[in-house]
C-alpha positions as YAML, in Angstrom:
chain: A
units: angstrom
residues:
- id: 1
  name: UNK
  ca: [-11.70, 13.76, -7.35]
- id: 2
  name: UNK
  ca: [-9.09, 12.21, -5.09]
- id: 3
  name: UNK
  ca: [-5.77, 11.52, -6.79]
- id: 4
  name: UNK
  ca: [-3.00, 9.22, -5.63]
- id: 5
  name: UNK
  ca: [0.56, 9.41, -6.92]
- id: 6
  name: UNK
  ca: [3.06, 6.68, -6.07]
- id: 7
  name: UNK
  ca: [6.81, 7.07, -6.16]
- id: 8
  name: UNK
  ca: [9.95, 5.41, -4.86]
- id: 9
  name: UNK
  ca: [9.99, 2.28, -6.97]
- id: 10
  name: UNK
  ca: [13.07, 1.05, -8.73]
- id: 11
  name: UNK
  ca: [15.39, -1.86, -9.34]
- id: 12
  name: UNK
  ca: [17.32, -3.40, -6.45]
- id: 13
  name: UNK
  ca: [19.13, -6.60, -5.68]
- id: 14
  name: UNK
  ca: [17.75, -9.21, -3.33]
- id: 15
  name: UNK
  ca: [18.11, -8.27, 0.34]
- id: 16
  name: UNK
  ca: [17.95, -4.60, -0.58]
- id: 17
  name: UNK
  ca: [15.44, -1.99, 0.55]
- id: 18
  name: UNK
  ca: [13.08, 0.54, -0.97]
- id: 19
  name: UNK
  ca: [10.64, 3.05, 0.45]
- id: 20
  name: UNK
  ca: [7.50, 3.69, -1.55]
- id: 21
  name: UNK
  ca: [5.48, 6.85, -1.14]
- id: 22
  name: UNK
  ca: [1.87, 7.60, -2.00]
- id: 23
  name: UNK
  ca: [0.84, 11.24, -2.02]
- id: 24
  name: UNK
  ca: [-2.89, 11.91, -1.82]
- id: 25
  name: UNK
  ca: [-4.77, 15.00, -2.90]
- id: 26
  name: UNK
  ca: [-7.81, 16.29, -1.04]
- id: 27
  name: UNK
  ca: [-8.69, 17.52, 2.42]
- id: 28
  name: UNK
  ca: [-9.86, 14.29, 4.04]
- id: 29
  name: UNK
  ca: [-6.68, 12.24, 3.91]
- id: 30
  name: UNK
  ca: [-6.59, 11.52, 7.62]
- id: 31
  name: UNK
  ca: [-9.94, 9.73, 7.49]
- id: 32
  name: UNK
  ca: [-8.95, 7.28, 4.74]
- id: 33
  name: UNK
  ca: [-7.77, 3.76, 5.06]
- id: 34
  name: UNK
  ca: [-4.74, 3.38, 2.81]
- id: 35
  name: UNK
  ca: [-3.35, 0.18, 1.36]
- id: 36
  name: UNK
  ca: [-0.80, -1.27, -1.02]
- id: 37
  name: UNK
  ca: [-1.69, -3.84, -3.66]
- id: 38
  name: UNK
  ca: [1.17, -5.22, -5.77]
- id: 39
  name: UNK
  ca: [0.40, -6.80, -9.12]
- id: 40
  name: UNK
  ca: [2.90, -9.14, -10.72]
- id: 41
  name: UNK
  ca: [2.77, -9.86, -14.46]
- id: 42
  name: UNK
  ca: [-0.12, -12.15, -15.32]
- id: 43
  name: UNK
  ca: [-1.54, -12.00, -11.79]
- id: 44
  name: UNK
  ca: [-4.27, -10.12, -9.99]
- id: 45
  name: UNK
  ca: [-3.60, -7.32, -7.57]
- id: 46
  name: UNK
  ca: [-2.98, -8.75, -4.12]
- id: 47
  name: UNK
  ca: [-3.24, -7.07, -0.75]
- id: 48
  name: UNK
  ca: [-0.07, -6.72, 1.27]
- id: 49
  name: UNK
  ca: [-0.55, -3.90, 3.78]
- id: 50
  name: UNK
  ca: [-3.02, -1.32, 5.09]
- id: 51
  name: UNK
  ca: [-3.15, 1.50, 7.60]
- id: 52
  name: UNK
  ca: [-6.29, 3.14, 8.93]
- id: 53
  name: UNK
  ca: [-7.19, 6.52, 10.40]
- id: 54
  name: UNK
  ca: [-5.95, 5.55, 13.86]
- id: 55
  name: UNK
  ca: [-2.64, 4.30, 12.38]
- id: 56
  name: UNK
  ca: [-3.43, 0.69, 13.07]
- id: 57
  name: UNK
  ca: [-1.63, -1.48, 10.52]
- id: 58
  name: UNK
  ca: [-2.27, -4.88, 9.04]
- id: 59
  name: UNK
  ca: [0.02, -6.99, 6.88]
- id: 60
  name: UNK
  ca: [-0.27, -10.16, 4.92]
- id: 61
  name: UNK
  ca: [1.63, -12.89, 6.75]
- id: 62
  name: UNK
  ca: [4.39, -13.17, 4.16]
- id: 63
  name: UNK
  ca: [5.29, -9.49, 4.60]
- id: 64
  name: UNK
  ca: [5.30, -9.27, 8.38]
- id: 65
  name: UNK
  ca: [8.74, -8.34, 9.63]
- id: 66
  name: UNK
  ca: [9.86, -7.05, 6.22]
- id: 67
  name: UNK
  ca: [7.34, -4.38, 5.21]
- id: 68
  name: UNK
  ca: [6.20, -1.45, 7.35]
- id: 69
  name: UNK
  ca: [3.45, 1.06, 6.59]
- id: 70
  name: UNK
  ca: [3.26, 4.51, 8.05]
- id: 71
  name: UNK
  ca: [1.39, 7.72, 7.35]
- id: 72
  name: UNK
  ca: [2.12, 11.40, 7.68]
- id: 73
  name: UNK
  ca: [-1.18, 13.25, 7.78]
- id: 74
  name: UNK
  ca: [0.54, 16.63, 7.62]
- id: 75
  name: UNK
  ca: [1.99, 15.65, 4.24]
- id: 76
  name: UNK
  ca: [-1.02, 13.66, 2.99]
- id: 77
  name: UNK
  ca: [1.36, 10.80, 2.35]
- id: 78
  name: UNK
  ca: [1.66, 7.14, 3.24]
- id: 79
  name: UNK
  ca: [4.81, 5.08, 3.02]
- id: 80
  name: UNK
  ca: [5.74, 1.47, 2.56]
- id: 81
  name: UNK
  ca: [9.20, 0.64, 3.85]
- id: 82
  name: UNK
  ca: [10.32, -2.57, 2.19]
- id: 83
  name: UNK
  ca: [13.32, -4.39, 3.61]
- id: 84
  name: UNK
  ca: [14.92, -7.73, 2.84]
- id: 85
  name: UNK
  ca: [13.41, -7.67, -0.62]
- id: 86
  name: UNK
  ca: [13.06, -10.90, -2.55]
- id: 87
  name: UNK
  ca: [12.69, -11.53, -6.29]
- id: 88
  name: UNK
  ca: [9.12, -12.64, -5.69]
- id: 89
  name: UNK
  ca: [8.33, -9.13, -4.45]
- id: 90
  name: UNK
  ca: [8.74, -7.87, -8.02]
- id: 91
  name: UNK
  ca: [5.52, -6.19, -9.10]
- id: 92
  name: UNK
  ca: [3.83, -2.92, -9.87]
- id: 93
  name: UNK
  ca: [2.79, -1.55, -6.50]
- id: 94
  name: UNK
  ca: [-0.53, 0.27, -6.45]
- id: 95
  name: UNK
  ca: [-1.64, 2.59, -3.69]
- id: 96
  name: UNK
  ca: [-5.33, 2.58, -2.79]
- id: 97
  name: UNK
  ca: [-7.58, 4.73, -0.60]
- id: 98
  name: UNK
  ca: [-11.00, 4.06, 0.84]
- id: 99
  name: UNK
  ca: [-13.38, 5.14, 3.55]
- id: 100
  name: UNK
  ca: [-16.03, 2.94, 5.09]
- id: 101
  name: UNK
  ca: [-17.66, 1.78, 8.28]
- id: 102
  name: UNK
  ca: [-16.81, -1.87, 8.80]
- id: 103
  name: UNK
  ca: [-14.67, -4.22, 10.80]
- id: 104
  name: UNK
  ca: [-10.92, -3.84, 10.78]
- id: 105
  name: UNK
  ca: [-8.99, -5.42, 9.19]
- id: 106
  name: UNK
  ca: [-11.46, -7.74, 7.46]
- id: 107
  name: UNK
  ca: [-12.70, -5.06, 5.08]
- id: 108
  name: UNK
  ca: [-9.28, -3.54, 4.45]
- id: 109
  name: UNK
  ca: [-8.00, -6.60, 2.59]
- id: 110
  name: UNK
  ca: [-10.82, -6.41, 0.05]
- id: 111
  name: UNK
  ca: [-9.70, -4.59, -3.09]
- id: 112
  name: UNK
  ca: [-13.29, -3.74, -4.01]
- id: 113
  name: UNK
  ca: [-13.72, -1.52, -0.96]
- id: 114
  name: UNK
  ca: [-11.22, 1.03, -2.22]
- id: 115
  name: UNK
  ca: [-12.52, 3.96, -4.23]
- id: 116
  name: UNK
  ca: [-9.28, 5.50, -5.42]
- id: 117
  name: UNK
  ca: [-6.16, 4.04, -6.99]
- id: 118
  name: UNK
  ca: [-2.81, 5.37, -8.09]
- id: 119
  name: UNK
  ca: [-1.04, 4.59, -11.34]
- id: 120
  name: UNK
  ca: [1.46, 2.28, -9.70]
- id: 121
  name: UNK
  ca: [5.21, 2.24, -9.28]
- id: 122
  name: UNK
  ca: [7.43, -0.57, -10.53]
- id: 123
  name: UNK
  ca: [9.51, -2.55, -8.06]
- id: 124
  name: UNK
  ca: [12.01, -4.98, -9.53]
- id: 125
  name: UNK
  ca: [14.13, -7.23, -7.33]
- id: 126
  name: UNK
  ca: [16.92, -9.20, -8.96]
- id: 127
  name: UNK
  ca: [18.62, -12.27, -7.56]
...
């Protein structure tokens, strides 16, 4: 069983910053594609960012220039640096992990390709 634990969420004002962390158990972390899927109240989880085994990253257009993903394989942890936060970024942010053979990044944006999910961490951005 692979377990993911998110942390780093909180409440900030608009234009502020947060860094989310996702710690992953297991011995095969470096081979996983990792992603972040925020879910706002009453909405479905939506893809925002992913990073693969070679540290290639992909972001939804609305997040480019504001959000940055990185991974530290020695710590089995991925990060999401969120800058210039906006109220519309408010959501529970879920970390996901998956491993597959497919095209990048087309498969990475598909929530159904991820096998493991964390419990989420709340991000609240006030105006």
